[in-house]
Amino acid sequence: MFQDDLDDSAFDAELNNDVRRLKQSWLNEKNAPEILQFESELVKDLTDNVQTQIRQLSEIQSSDVMTAFANNLKRMEYDRLLFVIRSYLRTRLTKIQRHAMYILSSAEMRQRLSPEELRFTHSYVTLSEQHYSNSCLHDFPEMIQRLDEKGMIPEPDLQTHVFCKVMEDVGDVEIERADVSGVNSVTLLKGDQFLLRYEPIRPLVANGSVVLL
Amino acid sequence: MAKRFLEFTAAEVEFLAEDTIITIVPNFQMDMLFFISGTVGPFSPSLPVQVPVWLACTLKTRKRCSIQAPEWLDVAYLSAKLDEERMFHDRFIEMPEHFMEISAMLLECASDDIRNASQLRGIIEDICEIRYAKARHGLSILQDNPVATQVNNLSLMEINSIRPFFIHAMNEFRNFAQTLQATRIRANEVP
């Protein structure tokens, strides 16, 4: 019994952490100009948890007012989680639609997608190519029918500015200046918040030492 | 395209604030609640218990509990913060996380549990106004540091409200600077 209790509490702390991580991934994804690595395990684990909760709630048949009340609260709680998961996925889909051809053209970007997202990207590109071709491109001279010429593919603007918070001491980061040639260094210490360009902190967002706000 | 999915709305920031833990005093008996994000309870009449704000407000509107105002939701504490905020013109004072959203939600659903509710509303409004004025003023000195601007103690809600304008402005500054630099280089190349 005692052992069970221990296991339960450890389990709980981990779940808590999953929810916190999902919310941070949601923030990062909303604010980063490019698509980030898909949090497949996180999304899968939490979706499974929600499914289990839904199943358990549907199995309880009780006329007791308090039980009904408790179930209602649990429903509210998993609805909140589902909202975050959905918004996270839709944010990603929006980015994929914006940069579909760019993502397909880069192996690094492709591996950031889930298998489902990758399938979506392929069919999205096929469909839009068909559409452009049917609606106008087939009337153009052959030499300008292509959609993937250099400079035609919209890419994410990695130079855009973002708000970020430093989660652990990083030290000095060198950032290229725009007005004169040369670099300035910025010291990133835990707890500091900055408004700066995304590109220099790109690896720090990926490894979690900096989060976007 | 669904641009709204690439932006944070004020409602979504408030949603995040709703997960902050506060203390309530329930008036009912209920076992522990096994939520996905953790356990809450058990609930016993008159025994203070910690719950997320969304649950507190739900229970409060159903008259199932009274809410204990967080320590910082207090006239003396916030007045001191207001004075401090007025004293420094070049930085933001550290405030409790999500103070705007939480105070707004609690004053909305539990104003009868919070002492000096209307006075608190006034002070918080003043604090928000001063901070917003500082942020706006901050934009005029943004160019001082060409690579990064420190915005410590600015809350997520505040960042979110100034975000579209600030990001756009910073990107424009950068474009100007690049154009200027390119022009300079070209001017030097001319013999």
PDB file of N, CA and C in Angstrom, chain B residues 128-187:
ATOM      1  N   CYS B 128      -0.998  49.913 -13.542  1.00  0.00           N
ATOM      2  CA  CYS B 128      -0.995  49.502 -14.944  1.00  0.00           C
ATOM      3  C   CYS B 128      -0.737  50.697 -15.857  1.00  0.00           C
ATOM      4  N   GLU B 129      -1.365  51.830 -15.516  1.00  0.00           N
ATOM      5  CA  GLU B 129      -1.217  53.006 -16.362  1.00  0.00           C
ATOM      6  C   GLU B 129       0.220  53.506 -16.380  1.00  0.00           C
ATOM      7  N   ILE B 130       0.829  53.577 -15.186  1.00  0.00           N
ATOM      8  CA  ILE B 130       2.216  54.052 -15.108  1.00  0.00           C
ATOM      9  C   ILE B 130       3.136  53.120 -15.902  1.00  0.00           C
ATOM     10  N   ARG B 131       2.920  51.816 -15.729  1.00  0.00           N
ATOM     11  CA  ARG B 131       3.779  50.860 -16.426  1.00  0.00           C
ATOM     12  C   ARG B 131       3.594  50.962 -17.937  1.00  0.00           C
ATOM     13  N   TYR B 132       2.346  51.155 -18.355  1.00  0.00           N
ATOM     14  CA  TYR B 132       2.110  51.254 -19.789  1.00  0.00           C
ATOM     15  C   TYR B 132       2.773  52.506 -20.360  1.00  0.00           C
ATOM     16  N   ALA B 133       2.688  53.616 -19.581  1.00  0.00           N
ATOM     17  CA  ALA B 133       3.334  54.855 -20.023  1.00  0.00           C
ATOM     18  C   ALA B 133       4.839  54.652 -20.154  1.00  0.00           C
ATOM     19  N   LYS B 134       5.424  53.915 -19.193  1.00  0.00           N
ATOM     20  CA  LYS B 134       6.866  53.631 -19.257  1.00  0.00           C
ATOM     21  C   LYS B 134       7.209  52.831 -20.505  1.00  0.00           C
ATOM     22  N   ALA B 135       6.372  51.850 -20.805  1.00  0.00           N
ATOM     23  CA  ALA B 135       6.630  51.010 -21.975  1.00  0.00           C
ATOM     24  C   ALA B 135       6.596  51.851 -23.248  1.00  0.00           C
ATOM     25  N   ARG B 136       5.599  52.731 -23.320  1.00  0.00           N
ATOM     26  CA  ARG B 136       5.476  53.570 -24.506  1.00  0.00           C
ATOM     27  C   ARG B 136       6.685  54.494 -24.636  1.00  0.00           C
ATOM     28  N   HIS B 137       7.086  55.067 -23.483  1.00  0.00           N
ATOM     29  CA  HIS B 137       8.245  55.932 -23.496  1.00  0.00           C
ATOM     30  C   HIS B 137       9.486  55.133 -23.889  1.00  0.00           C
ATOM     31  N   GLY B 138       9.532  53.875 -23.431  1.00  0.00           N
ATOM     32  CA  GLY B 138      10.680  53.012 -23.695  1.00  0.00           C
ATOM     33  C   GLY B 138      10.958  52.873 -25.181  1.00  0.00           C
ATOM     34  N   LEU B 139       9.918  52.896 -25.986  1.00  0.00           N
ATOM     35  CA  LEU B 139      10.100  52.711 -27.422  1.00  0.00           C
ATOM     36  C   LEU B 139      10.972  53.814 -28.010  1.00  0.00           C
ATOM     37  N   SER B 140      10.847  55.035 -27.441  1.00  0.00           N
ATOM     38  CA  SER B 140      11.612  56.151 -28.005  1.00  0.00           C
ATOM     39  C   SER B 140      13.104  56.011 -27.712  1.00  0.00           C
ATOM     40  N   ILE B 141      13.474  55.191 -26.698  1.00  0.00           N
ATOM     41  CA  ILE B 141      14.903  55.024 -26.421  1.00  0.00           C
ATOM     42  C   ILE B 141      15.387  53.639 -26.836  1.00  0.00           C
ATOM     43  N   LEU B 142      14.539  52.910 -27.574  1.00  0.00           N
ATOM     44  CA  LEU B 142      14.905  51.555 -27.969  1.00  0.00           C
ATOM     45  C   LEU B 142      16.174  51.510 -28.800  1.00  0.00           C
ATOM     46  N   GLN B 143      16.351  52.538 -29.643  1.00  0.00           N
ATOM     47  CA  GLN B 143      17.484  52.488 -30.571  1.00  0.00           C
ATOM     48  C   GLN B 143      18.830  52.548 -29.854  1.00  0.00           C
ATOM     49  N   ASP B 144      18.815  52.948 -28.545  1.00  0.00           N
ATOM     50  CA  ASP B 144      20.075  53.108 -27.819  1.00  0.00           C
ATOM     51  C   ASP B 144      20.936  51.861 -27.856  1.00  0.00           C
ATOM     52  N   ASN B 145      20.305  50.695 -27.658  1.00  0.00           N
ATOM     53  CA  ASN B 145      21.079  49.463 -27.756  1.00  0.00           C
ATOM     54  C   ASN B 145      20.715  48.789 -29.064  1.00  0.00           C
ATOM     55  N   PRO B 146      21.701  48.628 -29.939  1.00  0.00           N
ATOM     56  CA  PRO B 146      21.375  48.140 -31.274  1.00  0.00           C
ATOM     57  C   PRO B 146      21.021  46.661 -31.350  1.00  0.00           C
ATOM     58  N   VAL B 147      21.339  45.857 -30.350  1.00  0.00           N
ATOM     59  CA  VAL B 147      21.103  44.426 -30.528  1.00  0.00           C
ATOM     60  C   VAL B 147      20.068  43.814 -29.587  1.00  0.00           C
ATOM     61  N   ALA B 148      19.940  44.328 -28.377  1.00  0.00           N
ATOM     62  CA  ALA B 148      18.994  43.703 -27.455  1.00  0.00           C
ATOM     63  C   ALA B 148      18.487  44.708 -26.438  1.00  0.00           C
ATOM     64  N   THR B 149      17.234  44.620 -26.107  1.00  0.00           N
ATOM     65  CA  THR B 149      16.655  45.500 -25.117  1.00  0.00           C
ATOM     66  C   THR B 149      16.196  44.675 -23.930  1.00  0.00           C
ATOM     67  N   GLN B 150      16.670  45.045 -22.748  1.00  0.00           N
ATOM     68  CA  GLN B 150      16.263  44.297 -21.577  1.00  0.00           C
ATOM     69  C   GLN B 150      14.872  44.762 -21.143  1.00  0.00           C
ATOM     70  N   VAL B 151      13.984  43.822 -20.889  1.00  0.00           N
ATOM     71  CA  VAL B 151      12.618  44.181 -20.477  1.00  0.00           C
ATOM     72  C   VAL B 151      12.241  43.397 -19.218  1.00  0.00           C
ATOM     73  N   ASN B 152      13.151  43.397 -18.228  1.00  0.00           N
ATOM     74  CA  ASN B 152      12.884  42.645 -17.003  1.00  0.00           C
ATOM     75  C   ASN B 152      11.617  43.140 -16.306  1.00  0.00           C
ATOM     76  N   ASN B 153      10.928  42.194 -15.663  1.00  0.00           N
ATOM     77  CA  ASN B 153       9.731  42.484 -14.861  1.00  0.00           C
ATOM     78  C   ASN B 153       8.512  42.906 -15.674  1.00  0.00           C
ATOM     79  N   LEU B 154       8.623  42.909 -16.974  1.00  0.00           N
ATOM     80  CA  LEU B 154       7.446  43.189 -17.793  1.00  0.00           C
ATOM     81  C   LEU B 154       6.612  41.903 -17.815  1.00  0.00           C
ATOM     82  N   SER B 155       5.326  42.002 -17.515  1.00  0.00           N
ATOM     83  CA  SER B 155       4.513  40.779 -17.421  1.00  0.00           C
ATOM     84  C   SER B 155       4.090  40.305 -18.810  1.00  0.00           C
ATOM     85  N   LEU B 156       3.674  39.038 -18.868  1.00  0.00           N
ATOM     86  CA  LEU B 156       3.260  38.463 -20.149  1.00  0.00           C
ATOM     87  C   LEU B 156       2.108  39.271 -20.757  1.00  0.00           C
ATOM     88  N   MET B 157       1.170  39.708 -19.901  1.00  0.00           N
ATOM     89  CA  MET B 157       0.041  40.485 -20.397  1.00  0.00           C
ATOM     90  C   MET B 157       0.536  41.788 -21.014  1.00  0.00           C
ATOM     91  N   GLU B 158       1.504  42.427 -20.368  1.00  0.00           N
ATOM     92  CA  GLU B 158       2.032  43.694 -20.886  1.00  0.00           C
ATOM     93  C   GLU B 158       2.804  43.473 -22.181  1.00  0.00           C
ATOM     94  N   ILE B 159       3.633  42.440 -22.182  1.00  0.00           N
ATOM     95  CA  ILE B 159       4.372  42.112 -23.399  1.00  0.00           C
ATOM     96  C   ILE B 159       3.395  41.883 -24.539  1.00  0.00           C
ATOM     97  N   ASN B 160       2.341  41.145 -24.233  1.00  0.00           N
ATOM     98  CA  ASN B 160       1.383  40.808 -25.273  1.00  0.00           C
ATOM     99  C   ASN B 160       0.689  42.048 -25.843  1.00  0.00           C
ATOM    100  N   SER B 161       0.437  43.050 -24.968  1.00  0.00           N
ATOM    101  CA  SER B 161      -0.281  44.217 -25.463  1.00  0.00           C
ATOM    102  C   SER B 161       0.631  45.141 -26.269  1.00  0.00           C
ATOM    103  N   ILE B 162       1.943  45.142 -25.978  1.00  0.00           N
ATOM    104  CA  ILE B 162       2.832  46.019 -26.748  1.00  0.00           C
ATOM    105  C   ILE B 162       3.497  45.270 -27.905  1.00  0.00           C
ATOM    106  N   ARG B 163       3.309  43.946 -27.943  1.00  0.00           N
ATOM    107  CA  ARG B 163       4.062  43.122 -28.893  1.00  0.00           C
ATOM    108  C   ARG B 163       3.947  43.560 -30.356  1.00  0.00           C
ATOM    109  N   PRO B 164       2.727  43.666 -30.901  1.00  0.00           N
ATOM    110  CA  PRO B 164       2.638  43.931 -32.353  1.00  0.00           C
ATOM    111  C   PRO B 164       3.402  45.197 -32.735  1.00  0.00           C
ATOM    112  N   PHE B 165       3.191  46.259 -31.943  1.00  0.00           N
ATOM    113  CA  PHE B 165       3.812  47.531 -32.247  1.00  0.00           C
ATOM    114  C   PHE B 165       5.336  47.478 -32.090  1.00  0.00           C
ATOM    115  N   PHE B 166       5.802  46.891 -30.984  1.00  0.00           N
ATOM    116  CA  PHE B 166       7.239  46.857 -30.707  1.00  0.00           C
ATOM    117  C   PHE B 166       7.998  46.004 -31.716  1.00  0.00           C
ATOM    118  N   ILE B 167       7.460  44.832 -32.017  1.00  0.00           N
ATOM    119  CA  ILE B 167       8.155  43.937 -32.945  1.00  0.00           C
ATOM    120  C   ILE B 167       8.254  44.624 -34.318  1.00  0.00           C
ATOM    121  N   HIS B 168       7.138  45.222 -34.716  1.00  0.00           N
ATOM    122  CA  HIS B 168       7.120  45.901 -36.004  1.00  0.00           C
ATOM    123  C   HIS B 168       8.139  47.033 -36.024  1.00  0.00           C
ATOM    124  N   ALA B 169       8.153  47.825 -34.948  1.00  0.00           N
ATOM    125  CA  ALA B 169       9.078  48.957 -34.869  1.00  0.00           C
ATOM    126  C   ALA B 169      10.533  48.481 -34.904  1.00  0.00           C
ATOM    127  N   MET B 170      10.843  47.433 -34.126  1.00  0.00           N
ATOM    128  CA  MET B 170      12.222  46.939 -34.072  1.00  0.00           C
ATOM    129  C   MET B 170      12.659  46.408 -35.432  1.00  0.00           C
ATOM    130  N   ASN B 171      11.751  45.704 -36.111  1.00  0.00           N
ATOM    131  CA  ASN B 171      12.100  45.185 -37.432  1.00  0.00           C
ATOM    132  C   ASN B 171      12.346  46.324 -38.419  1.00  0.00           C
ATOM    133  N   GLU B 172      11.551  47.403 -38.281  1.00  0.00           N
ATOM    134  CA  GLU B 172      11.753  48.560 -39.155  1.00  0.00           C
ATOM    135  C   GLU B 172      13.090  49.228 -38.864  1.00  0.00           C
ATOM    136  N   PHE B 173      13.404  49.412 -37.563  1.00  0.00           N
ATOM    137  CA  PHE B 173      14.704  49.990 -37.187  1.00  0.00           C
ATOM    138  C   PHE B 173      15.833  49.213 -37.842  1.00  0.00           C
ATOM    139  N   ARG B 174      15.696  47.909 -37.788  1.00  0.00           N
ATOM    140  CA  ARG B 174      16.736  47.054 -38.330  1.00  0.00           C
ATOM    141  C   ARG B 174      16.863  47.246 -39.846  1.00  0.00           C
ATOM    142  N   ASN B 175      15.718  47.320 -40.513  1.00  0.00           N
ATOM    143  CA  ASN B 175      15.749  47.549 -41.958  1.00  0.00           C
ATOM    144  C   ASN B 175      16.429  48.868 -42.302  1.00  0.00           C
ATOM    145  N   PHE B 176      16.091  49.923 -41.541  1.00  0.00           N
ATOM    146  CA  PHE B 176      16.722  51.233 -41.773  1.00  0.00           C
ATOM    147  C   PHE B 176      18.223  51.125 -41.602  1.00  0.00           C
ATOM    148  N   ALA B 177      18.618  50.490 -40.481  1.00  0.00           N
ATOM    149  CA  ALA B 177      20.046  50.389 -40.171  1.00  0.00           C
ATOM    150  C   ALA B 177      20.788  49.649 -41.277  1.00  0.00           C
ATOM    151  N   GLN B 178      20.157  48.588 -41.782  1.00  0.00           N
ATOM    152  CA  GLN B 178      20.807  47.810 -42.839  1.00  0.00           C
ATOM    153  C   GLN B 178      20.945  48.626 -44.118  1.00  0.00           C
ATOM    154  N   THR B 179      19.895  49.372 -44.432  1.00  0.00           N
ATOM    155  CA  THR B 179      19.930  50.198 -45.631  1.00  0.00           C
ATOM    156  C   THR B 179      21.037  51.233 -45.510  1.00  0.00           C
ATOM    157  N   LEU B 180      21.104  51.843 -44.321  1.00  0.00           N
ATOM    158  CA  LEU B 180      22.111  52.867 -44.057  1.00  0.00           C
ATOM    159  C   LEU B 180      23.509  52.291 -44.231  1.00  0.00           C
ATOM    160  N   GLN B 181      23.707  51.116 -43.647  1.00  0.00           N
ATOM    161  CA  GLN B 181      24.997  50.453 -43.699  1.00  0.00           C
ATOM    162  C   GLN B 181      25.368  50.123 -45.150  1.00  0.00           C
ATOM    163  N   ALA B 182      24.384  49.623 -45.901  1.00  0.00           N
ATOM    164  CA  ALA B 182      24.634  49.270 -47.300  1.00  0.00           C
ATOM    165  C   ALA B 182      25.013  50.519 -48.099  1.00  0.00           C
ATOM    166  N   THR B 183      24.314  51.621 -47.804  1.00  0.00           N
ATOM    167  CA  THR B 183      24.601  52.870 -48.508  1.00  0.00           C
ATOM    168  C   THR B 183      26.023  53.330 -48.216  1.00  0.00           C
ATOM    169  N   ARG B 184      26.405  53.226 -46.919  1.00  0.00           N
ATOM    170  CA  ARG B 184      27.749  53.635 -46.522  1.00  0.00           C
ATOM    171  C   ARG B 184      28.807  52.836 -47.269  1.00  0.00           C
ATOM    172  N   ILE B 185      28.594  51.526 -47.302  1.00  0.00           N
ATOM    173  CA  ILE B 185      29.577  50.666 -47.966  1.00  0.00           C
ATOM    174  C   ILE B 185      29.693  51.059 -49.437  1.00  0.00           C
ATOM    175  N   ARG B 186      28.533  51.286 -50.059  1.00  0.00           N
ATOM    176  CA  ARG B 186      28.544  51.637 -51.479  1.00  0.00           C
ATOM    177  C   ARG B 186      29.256  52.977 -51.692  1.00  0.00           C
ATOM    178  N   ALA B 187      28.999  53.920 -50.775  1.00  0.00           N
ATOM    179  CA  ALA B 187      29.621  55.246 -50.880  1.00  0.00           C
ATOM    180  C   ALA B 187      31.139  55.131 -50.796  1.00  0.00           C
TER     181      ALA B 187
END
